[in-house]
Amino acid sequence: MSVLLPPAQVAIVEVAPRDGFQSIREPLPTADKIRCIELLIDAGVTRMEIGAFVSPKAIPQMADTGELVAAFADRAAMRFSALVPNLRGAELALAQGVRELVFVVSVSESHNQANVRRSVAESLEELARIVALLEHDADACLRLDLGTSFDCPYEGTIAWHQVDDVLSRARALCGNLHLEVALCDTTGRATPYQVAEHFRQLVGRHQAPRLSWAFHGHDTYGMGVANALFAIHHGATAVDTACAGLGGCPFAPGATGNTATEDLVYALNGGQVYSGIDIARLLVAADAIAALPGGQSASHLRQVPRDRIR
Ligand code: COA
Ligand code: ZN
């Protein structure tokens, strides 16, 4: 049995402003979002999915993403990204000055249909158009979120070779772009061993100089932190989490919030893994986010008396 040595650092991508705020039925006032984002930045967050350029009919909670990007345009140290499901979203994001686009396509046909009303093949055609747009933009980069990489709410368990199929087709379109591939546990049903197996198989098959790996997980079955750690130990250099454990895809019935940022930071701190995040300040942000009306937070650390958190 091999001994797990902690990596020196892990990049945390804070997704509460996107995955979290979209899960609150009544769209939040923009000012409340801005206040929470400021607290997250104060805590040391440097990468953040700030919102989504999607149809306001599909996800009305994201309709103010452009305003949020504008409100934080002067934060040069921040790496903001935004989710886009189609060319239209990519054009809007780039026009607002977003440098990192998160293109989402699900591995399972039925979740892709429910989420973006397209077949996987149609989504990949959209990706090809987005890549053509990015090729003219030297400092823009692409995150590929592969939804339902482990489990689909409609089709059940997803095998690694199904992910490999969609990833291979997507990579063939991406040319020489900087690409971060995220295996997404949309429903939170993955187990750490399944996460390890998918990363081992896929990282082994897809090696390239401008390719890096990420994990996006939900904590529905309490596996969130363990899944993230197994991903980190099998090739992921970035992990998506949401402060206060908010979050959930409206098209993934039964799934609960994202893995809480504070829970993962606590685990990383135990191994002296650098994330740049101050846990005490993060808990201030978590309290503010958990207090938002209509949100369902799910963080372990917030329940622990503060004087017992190191
Ligand atoms: N941003 C803003 N508006 C958009 C848009 C975008 N990226 N893409 C489409 N629209 C608008 C269109 O202009 C059109 O508006 P209109 O009715 O006023 O003319 C309307 O949305 C429908 O456009 P259409 O191209 O027919 O899209 P659709 O109804 O087939 O929906 C998506 C497809 C992808 C736009 C929609 O399903 C979507 O935004 N999904 C997002 C899902 C998501 O974010 N899930 C959670 C994250 S995993
Ligand atoms: Zn998610």
CSV table of C-alpha atoms and ligand atoms in Angstrom, one decimal:
chain,number,residue,atom,x,y,z
A,1,MET,CA,0.0,0.0,0.0
A,2,SER,CA,1.4,3.4,-0.9
A,3,VAL,CA,1.7,6.3,1.5
A,4,LEU,CA,-0.2,9.4,0.5
A,5,LEU,CA,2.1,12.5,0.6
A,6,PRO,CA,0.1,15.8,0.5
A,7,PRO,CA,0.8,18.0,-2.5
A,8,ALA,CA,2.3,21.4,-1.7
A,9,GLN,CA,-0.8,23.3,-2.9
A,10,VAL,CA,-4.3,22.9,-4.3
A,11,ALA,CA,-6.3,25.6,-6.2
A,12,ILE,CA,-9.7,26.0,-4.8
A,13,VAL,CA,-12.3,27.4,-7.2
A,14,GLU,CA,-15.1,28.9,-5.2
A,15,VAL,CA,-18.4,28.2,-6.9
A,16,ALA,CA,-21.0,29.5,-4.4
A,17,PRO,CA,-21.8,32.5,-6.6
A,18,ARG,CA,-22.7,30.2,-9.5
A,19,ASP,CA,-23.7,26.7,-8.3
A,20,GLY,CA,-24.7,28.0,-4.9
A,21,PHE,CA,-26.8,31.1,-5.8
A,22,GLN,CA,-28.5,29.3,-8.7
A,23,SER,CA,-29.9,26.8,-6.1
A,24,ILE,CA,-31.8,29.6,-4.3
A,25,ARG,CA,-35.3,29.7,-5.8
A,26,GLU,CA,-35.9,33.4,-5.6
A,27,PRO,CA,-33.1,35.3,-7.4
A,28,LEU,CA,-30.9,37.1,-4.8
A,29,PRO,CA,-30.5,40.9,-4.9
A,30,THR,CA,-27.2,41.7,-6.7
A,31,ALA,CA,-26.1,43.8,-3.7
A,32,ASP,CA,-26.3,40.7,-1.4
A,33,LYS,CA,-24.2,38.7,-3.9
A,34,ILE,CA,-21.6,41.5,-4.0
A,35,ARG,CA,-21.4,41.5,-0.2
A,36,CYS,CA,-20.8,37.7,-0.1
A,37,ILE,CA,-18.2,37.8,-2.9
A,38,GLU,CA,-16.3,40.5,-1.1
A,39,LEU,CA,-16.2,38.4,2.0
A,40,LEU,CA,-14.9,35.4,0.0
A,41,ILE,CA,-12.2,37.5,-1.5
A,42,ASP,CA,-11.3,38.8,2.0
A,43,ALA,CA,-10.9,35.2,3.1
A,44,GLY,CA,-8.2,34.6,0.4
A,45,VAL,CA,-10.2,33.1,-2.4
A,46,THR,CA,-8.4,33.8,-5.7
A,47,ARG,CA,-10.4,31.7,-8.2
A,48,MET,CA,-14.1,32.0,-8.4
A,49,GLU,CA,-16.9,31.0,-10.8
A,50,ILE,CA,-18.8,34.3,-10.5
A,51,GLY,CA,-21.9,33.3,-12.4
A,52,ALA,CA,-23.3,32.0,-15.7
A,53,PHE,CA,-24.2,33.5,-19.0
A,54,VAL,CA,-27.2,31.3,-19.6
A,55,SER,CA,-30.8,31.8,-20.7
A,56,PRO,CA,-32.5,34.0,-18.0
A,57,LYS,CA,-35.6,31.9,-18.7
A,58,ALA,CA,-33.7,28.7,-17.8
A,59,ILE,CA,-31.8,30.0,-14.8
A,60,PRO,CA,-33.2,33.5,-13.7
A,61,GLN,CA,-30.8,33.5,-10.7
A,62,MET,CA,-27.9,34.1,-13.0
A,63,ALA,CA,-29.3,37.1,-14.9
A,64,ASP,CA,-27.1,39.6,-13.1
A,65,THR,CA,-23.8,37.9,-13.9
A,66,GLY,CA,-22.7,40.8,-16.1
A,67,GLU,CA,-23.2,43.3,-13.3
A,68,LEU,CA,-21.2,41.1,-10.9
A,69,VAL,CA,-18.3,40.9,-13.4
A,70,ALA,CA,-18.4,44.7,-13.8
A,71,ALA,CA,-18.5,45.2,-10.0
A,72,PHE,CA,-15.2,43.3,-9.6
A,73,ALA,CA,-13.4,44.3,-12.8
A,74,ASP,CA,-10.7,46.1,-10.8
A,75,ARG,CA,-9.6,43.0,-8.8
A,76,ALA,CA,-6.6,42.2,-10.9
A,77,ALA,CA,-5.4,39.4,-8.6
A,78,MET,CA,-8.7,37.5,-9.0
A,79,ARG,CA,-9.2,34.8,-11.6
A,80,PHE,CA,-12.9,34.9,-12.3
A,81,SER,CA,-14.7,32.4,-14.5
A,82,ALA,CA,-18.2,32.1,-15.8
A,83,LEU,CA,-20.2,29.1,-17.0
A,84,VAL,CA,-21.4,29.2,-20.6
A,85,PRO,CA,-23.7,26.6,-22.3
A,86,ASN,CA,-23.5,27.9,-25.8
A,87,LEU,CA,-21.8,30.4,-28.2
A,88,ARG,CA,-24.1,33.1,-27.2
A,89,GLY,CA,-23.0,32.8,-23.5
A,90,ALA,CA,-19.3,32.8,-24.6
A,91,GLU,CA,-19.8,36.0,-26.6
A,92,LEU,CA,-21.5,37.7,-23.7
A,93,ALA,CA,-18.9,36.6,-21.2
A,94,LEU,CA,-15.9,37.7,-23.3
A,95,ALA,CA,-17.6,41.0,-24.1
A,96,GLN,CA,-17.9,41.6,-20.3
A,97,GLY,CA,-14.2,40.9,-19.9
A,98,VAL,CA,-14.3,37.3,-18.5
A,99,ARG,CA,-11.0,35.6,-19.3
A,100,GLU,CA,-12.0,32.0,-18.4
A,101,LEU,CA,-15.0,30.3,-19.8
A,102,VAL,CA,-16.5,27.2,-18.2
A,103,PHE,CA,-18.2,25.2,-20.9
A,104,VAL,CA,-20.6,22.6,-19.6
A,105,VAL,CA,-21.5,19.3,-21.3
A,106,SER,CA,-22.8,16.2,-19.6
A,107,VAL,CA,-21.5,12.8,-20.3
A,108,SER,CA,-25.1,11.4,-20.2
A,109,GLU,CA,-27.4,12.3,-23.0
A,110,SER,CA,-30.5,12.6,-20.7
A,111,HIS,CA,-28.8,15.0,-18.3
A,112,ASN,CA,-27.4,17.1,-21.2
A,113,GLN,CA,-30.9,17.3,-22.7
A,114,ALA,CA,-32.4,18.3,-19.3
A,115,ASN,CA,-29.7,20.9,-18.6
A,116,VAL,CA,-29.1,22.5,-21.9
A,117,ARG,CA,-31.8,21.1,-24.2
A,118,ARG,CA,-29.2,19.6,-26.6
A,119,SER,CA,-27.7,16.3,-27.5
A,120,VAL,CA,-24.1,15.8,-26.5
A,121,ALA,CA,-23.1,16.0,-30.2
A,122,GLU,CA,-24.9,19.3,-30.5
A,123,SER,CA,-23.2,20.6,-27.4
A,124,LEU,CA,-19.8,19.6,-28.9
A,125,GLU,CA,-20.7,21.5,-32.0
A,126,GLU,CA,-21.3,24.5,-29.8
A,127,LEU,CA,-17.9,23.9,-28.2
A,128,ALA,CA,-16.2,24.0,-31.6
A,129,ARG,CA,-17.7,27.4,-32.2
A,130,ILE,CA,-16.5,28.7,-28.8
A,131,VAL,CA,-13.0,27.3,-29.5
A,132,ALA,CA,-12.9,29.2,-32.8
A,133,LEU,CA,-13.8,32.4,-30.8
A,134,LEU,CA,-11.1,31.8,-28.2
A,135,GLU,CA,-8.4,31.2,-30.7
A,136,HIS,CA,-8.4,34.9,-31.5
A,137,ASP,CA,-8.1,35.8,-27.8
A,138,ALA,CA,-4.5,35.1,-26.6
A,139,ASP,CA,-5.2,35.4,-22.8
A,140,ALA,CA,-8.6,33.6,-22.6
A,141,CYS,CA,-8.7,30.0,-21.4
A,142,LEU,CA,-11.2,27.2,-21.2
A,143,ARG,CA,-12.5,25.0,-18.4
A,144,LEU,CA,-14.4,22.0,-19.6
A,145,ASP,CA,-17.0,20.8,-17.0
A,146,LEU,CA,-18.0,17.2,-17.8
A,147,GLY,CA,-21.3,16.9,-16.0
A,148,THR,CA,-22.5,13.5,-14.7
A,149,SER,CA,-19.0,12.1,-14.9
A,150,PHE,CA,-19.8,9.5,-12.2
A,151,ASP,CA,-23.5,9.3,-11.9
A,152,CYS,CA,-26.6,10.6,-13.8
A,153,PRO,CA,-29.9,11.3,-12.1
A,154,TYR,CA,-31.7,9.6,-15.0
A,155,GLU,CA,-29.3,6.9,-16.2
A,156,GLY,CA,-27.5,5.8,-13.1
A,157,THR,CA,-23.8,4.9,-12.8
A,158,ILE,CA,-21.5,6.3,-15.5
A,159,ALA,CA,-18.4,4.2,-16.4
A,160,TRP,CA,-15.0,5.9,-17.0
A,161,HIS,CA,-15.0,4.9,-20.6
A,162,GLN,CA,-18.2,6.9,-21.2
A,163,VAL,CA,-16.4,10.0,-19.9
A,164,ASP,CA,-13.4,9.1,-22.0
A,165,ASP,CA,-15.6,9.0,-25.1
A,166,VAL,CA,-17.0,12.6,-24.5
A,167,LEU,CA,-13.6,13.9,-23.4
A,168,SER,CA,-11.8,12.5,-26.4
A,169,ARG,CA,-14.3,14.1,-28.8
A,170,ALA,CA,-14.1,17.4,-26.9
A,171,ARG,CA,-10.3,17.5,-26.8
A,172,ALA,CA,-10.1,16.9,-30.6
A,173,LEU,CA,-11.9,20.2,-30.9
A,174,CYS,CA,-9.8,22.2,-28.5
A,175,GLY,CA,-6.6,22.7,-30.5
A,176,ASN,CA,-3.8,24.2,-28.5
A,177,LEU,CA,-5.9,26.0,-25.9
A,178,HIS,CA,-5.1,26.0,-22.2
A,179,LEU,CA,-7.6,23.5,-21.0
A,180,GLU,CA,-8.7,22.5,-17.5
A,181,VAL,CA,-10.9,19.4,-17.5
A,182,ALA,CA,-13.2,19.0,-14.5
A,183,LEU,CA,-14.8,15.6,-13.8
A,184,CYS,CA,-18.1,16.7,-12.2
A,185,ASP,CA,-20.0,14.6,-9.6
A,186,THR,CA,-23.3,16.4,-10.4
A,187,THR,CA,-25.4,14.3,-8.1
A,188,GLY,CA,-22.9,13.7,-5.2
A,189,ARG,CA,-23.3,9.9,-5.5
A,190,ALA,CA,-19.7,9.1,-6.4
A,191,THR,CA,-17.5,7.3,-3.9
A,192,PRO,CA,-13.8,8.0,-3.4
A,193,TYR,CA,-12.8,4.8,-5.1
A,194,GLN,CA,-14.8,5.6,-8.2
A,195,VAL,CA,-13.3,9.1,-8.3
A,196,ALA,CA,-9.8,7.5,-8.0
A,197,GLU,CA,-10.6,5.0,-10.8
A,198,HIS,CA,-11.9,7.7,-13.2
A,199,PHE,CA,-9.0,10.0,-12.6
A,200,ARG,CA,-6.4,7.1,-12.9
A,201,GLN,CA,-7.9,5.9,-16.2
A,202,LEU,CA,-8.4,9.4,-17.8
A,203,VAL,CA,-5.3,11.1,-16.6
A,204,GLY,CA,-3.3,8.1,-17.9
A,205,ARG,CA,-4.9,8.4,-21.3
A,206,HIS,CA,-5.0,12.1,-21.8
A,207,GLN,CA,-1.5,13.6,-21.2
A,208,ALA,CA,-0.7,17.0,-22.7
A,209,PRO,CA,1.4,20.0,-21.8
A,210,ARG,CA,-1.5,22.5,-21.6
A,211,LEU,CA,-4.0,20.1,-20.0
A,212,SER,CA,-4.8,20.2,-16.3
A,213,TRP,CA,-7.4,18.4,-14.1
A,214,ALA,CA,-10.1,19.5,-11.7
A,215,PHE,CA,-12.8,17.9,-9.6
A,216,HIS,CA,-16.3,19.3,-8.9
A,217,GLY,CA,-18.3,17.5,-6.3
A,218,HIS,CA,-21.5,17.6,-4.3
A,219,ASP,CA,-21.8,16.3,-0.7
A,220,THR,CA,-25.2,14.6,-1.0
A,221,TYR,CA,-24.0,11.3,0.4
A,222,GLY,CA,-21.3,12.9,2.7
A,223,MET,CA,-18.5,11.9,0.3
A,224,GLY,CA,-17.6,15.4,-0.8
A,225,VAL,CA,-14.3,15.9,1.1
A,226,ALA,CA,-13.1,12.3,0.7
A,227,ASN,CA,-13.9,12.5,-3.1
A,228,ALA,CA,-12.0,15.8,-3.4
A,229,LEU,CA,-9.0,14.3,-1.6
A,230,PHE,CA,-9.0,11.2,-3.8
A,231,ALA,CA,-9.2,13.4,-6.9
A,232,ILE,CA,-6.3,15.5,-5.7
A,233,HIS,CA,-4.2,12.4,-5.0
A,234,HIS,CA,-4.9,11.1,-8.5
A,235,GLY,CA,-4.2,14.1,-10.6
A,236,ALA,CA,-6.6,17.0,-9.9
A,237,THR,CA,-4.8,20.3,-9.2
A,238,ALA,CA,-8.0,22.3,-8.7
A,239,VAL,CA,-11.2,21.5,-6.8
A,240,ASP,CA,-14.6,23.3,-7.0
A,241,THR,CA,-16.3,23.9,-3.7
A,242,ALA,CA,-19.0,26.3,-2.4
A,243,CYS,CA,-18.7,28.2,0.8
A,244,ALA,CA,-21.4,27.1,3.3
A,245,GLY,CA,-22.0,24.0,1.2
A,246,LEU,CA,-24.6,25.8,-0.9
A,247,GLY,CA,-25.4,24.6,-4.4
A,248,GLY,CA,-27.1,22.2,-6.7
A,249,CYS,CA,-28.1,21.8,-10.3
A,250,PRO,CA,-31.8,22.5,-10.9
A,251,PHE,CA,-31.7,19.6,-13.4
A,252,ALA,CA,-30.3,17.0,-11.0
A,253,PRO,CA,-33.2,15.9,-8.8
A,254,GLY,CA,-32.1,14.6,-5.4
A,255,ALA,CA,-28.7,16.3,-5.4
A,256,THR,CA,-27.8,18.6,-2.6
A,257,GLY,CA,-25.1,21.3,-2.1
A,258,ASN,CA,-21.5,21.4,-3.2
A,259,THR,CA,-18.8,20.2,-0.9
A,260,ALA,CA,-18.3,23.1,1.5
A,261,THR,CA,-15.1,25.1,0.9
A,262,GLU,CA,-14.5,25.3,4.7
A,263,ASP,CA,-14.7,21.5,5.1
A,264,LEU,CA,-12.1,20.9,2.4
A,265,VAL,CA,-9.8,23.8,3.6
A,266,TYR,CA,-9.8,22.2,7.1
A,267,ALA,CA,-8.7,18.8,5.6
A,268,LEU,CA,-6.0,20.5,3.5
A,269,ASN,CA,-4.7,22.6,6.4
A,270,GLY,CA,-4.2,19.3,8.3
A,271,GLY,CA,-1.7,18.2,5.6
A,272,GLN,CA,-0.1,21.7,5.3
A,273,VAL,CA,-1.5,21.9,1.8
A,274,TYR,CA,-1.5,25.5,0.8
A,275,SER,CA,-4.8,26.9,-0.5
A,276,GLY,CA,-4.3,30.6,0.3
A,277,ILE,CA,-7.6,30.6,2.3
A,278,ASP,CA,-7.9,31.8,5.9
A,279,ILE,CA,-10.4,29.5,7.6
A,280,ALA,CA,-11.6,32.0,10.2
A,281,ARG,CA,-12.4,34.6,7.6
A,282,LEU,CA,-13.9,32.0,5.4
A,283,LEU,CA,-16.3,31.1,8.2
A,284,VAL,CA,-17.4,34.7,8.3
A,285,ALA,CA,-18.3,34.4,4.6
A,286,ALA,CA,-20.0,31.1,5.3
A,287,ASP,CA,-22.2,32.6,8.0
A,288,ALA,CA,-23.2,35.4,5.6
A,289,ILE,CA,-24.0,33.0,2.9
A,290,ALA,CA,-25.9,30.6,5.2
A,291,ALA,CA,-28.0,33.5,6.4
A,292,LEU,CA,-29.2,34.3,2.8
A,293,PRO,CA,-33.0,33.8,2.7
A,294,GLY,CA,-33.9,30.6,0.8
A,295,GLY,CA,-30.5,29.0,0.8
A,296,GLN,CA,-29.9,25.4,2.0
A,297,SER,CA,-26.4,25.4,3.5
A,298,ALA,CA,-24.7,22.1,4.4
A,299,SER,CA,-21.3,22.6,6.0
A,300,HIS,CA,-19.8,20.5,8.8
A,301,LEU,CA,-17.3,23.0,10.0
A,302,ARG,CA,-19.9,25.7,10.6
A,303,GLN,CA,-21.5,23.5,13.2
A,304,VAL,CA,-18.3,23.1,15.2
A,305,PRO,CA,-17.7,25.7,18.0
A,306,ARG,CA,-15.3,28.3,16.6
A,307,ASP,CA,-12.8,27.9,19.4
A,308,ARG,CA,-12.3,24.3,18.4
A,309,ILE,CA,-11.3,25.1,14.9
A,310,ARG,CA,-7.5,25.5,14.3
B,1,COA,N1,-27.4,33.9,-22.4
B,1,COA,C1,-28.5,34.6,-22.4
B,1,COA,N2,-29.6,34.3,-23.1
B,1,COA,C2,-29.6,33.2,-23.9
B,1,COA,C3,-28.4,32.4,-24.0
B,1,COA,C4,-27.3,32.8,-23.2
B,1,COA,N3,-26.2,32.1,-23.2
B,1,COA,N4,-28.7,31.4,-24.8
B,1,COA,C5,-29.9,31.6,-25.3
B,1,COA,N5,-30.5,32.7,-24.7
B,1,COA,C6,-31.8,33.2,-24.9
B,1,COA,C7,-32.2,33.3,-26.3
B,1,COA,O1,-31.9,34.6,-26.9
B,1,COA,C8,-33.7,33.1,-26.3
B,1,COA,O2,-34.3,34.3,-25.8
B,1,COA,P1,-35.8,34.7,-26.4
B,1,COA,O3,-36.7,33.6,-26.0
B,1,COA,O4,-36.0,36.0,-25.6
B,1,COA,O5,-35.6,34.9,-27.9
B,1,COA,C9,-33.9,32.1,-25.2
B,1,COA,O6,-32.7,32.2,-24.4
B,1,COA,C10,-33.9,30.6,-25.7
B,1,COA,O7,-32.9,30.4,-26.6
B,1,COA,P2,-32.6,29.0,-27.3
B,1,COA,O8,-31.3,29.1,-28.1
B,1,COA,O9,-33.8,28.5,-28.0
B,1,COA,O10,-32.2,28.1,-26.1
B,1,COA,P3,-33.0,26.9,-25.4
B,1,COA,O11,-34.4,27.4,-25.0
B,1,COA,O12,-32.9,25.7,-26.3
B,1,COA,O13,-32.1,26.7,-24.1
B,1,COA,C11,-29.9,27.0,-23.2
B,1,COA,C12,-30.8,26.3,-24.2
B,1,COA,C13,-28.6,26.3,-23.2
B,1,COA,C14,-29.8,28.4,-23.6
B,1,COA,C15,-30.6,26.9,-21.8
B,1,COA,O14,-31.1,25.6,-21.6
B,1,COA,C16,-29.7,27.3,-20.7
B,1,COA,O15,-29.3,28.4,-20.6
B,1,COA,N6,-29.3,26.3,-19.8
B,1,COA,C17,-28.4,26.6,-18.7
B,1,COA,C18,-28.4,25.4,-17.8
B,1,COA,C19,-27.5,25.7,-16.6
B,1,COA,O16,-26.9,26.7,-16.4
B,1,COA,N7,-27.5,24.7,-15.7
B,1,COA,C20,-26.8,24.7,-14.5
B,1,COA,C21,-25.4,24.5,-14.7
B,1,COA,S1,-24.8,22.9,-14.9
B,2,ZN,ZN,-22.5,21.3,-9.3
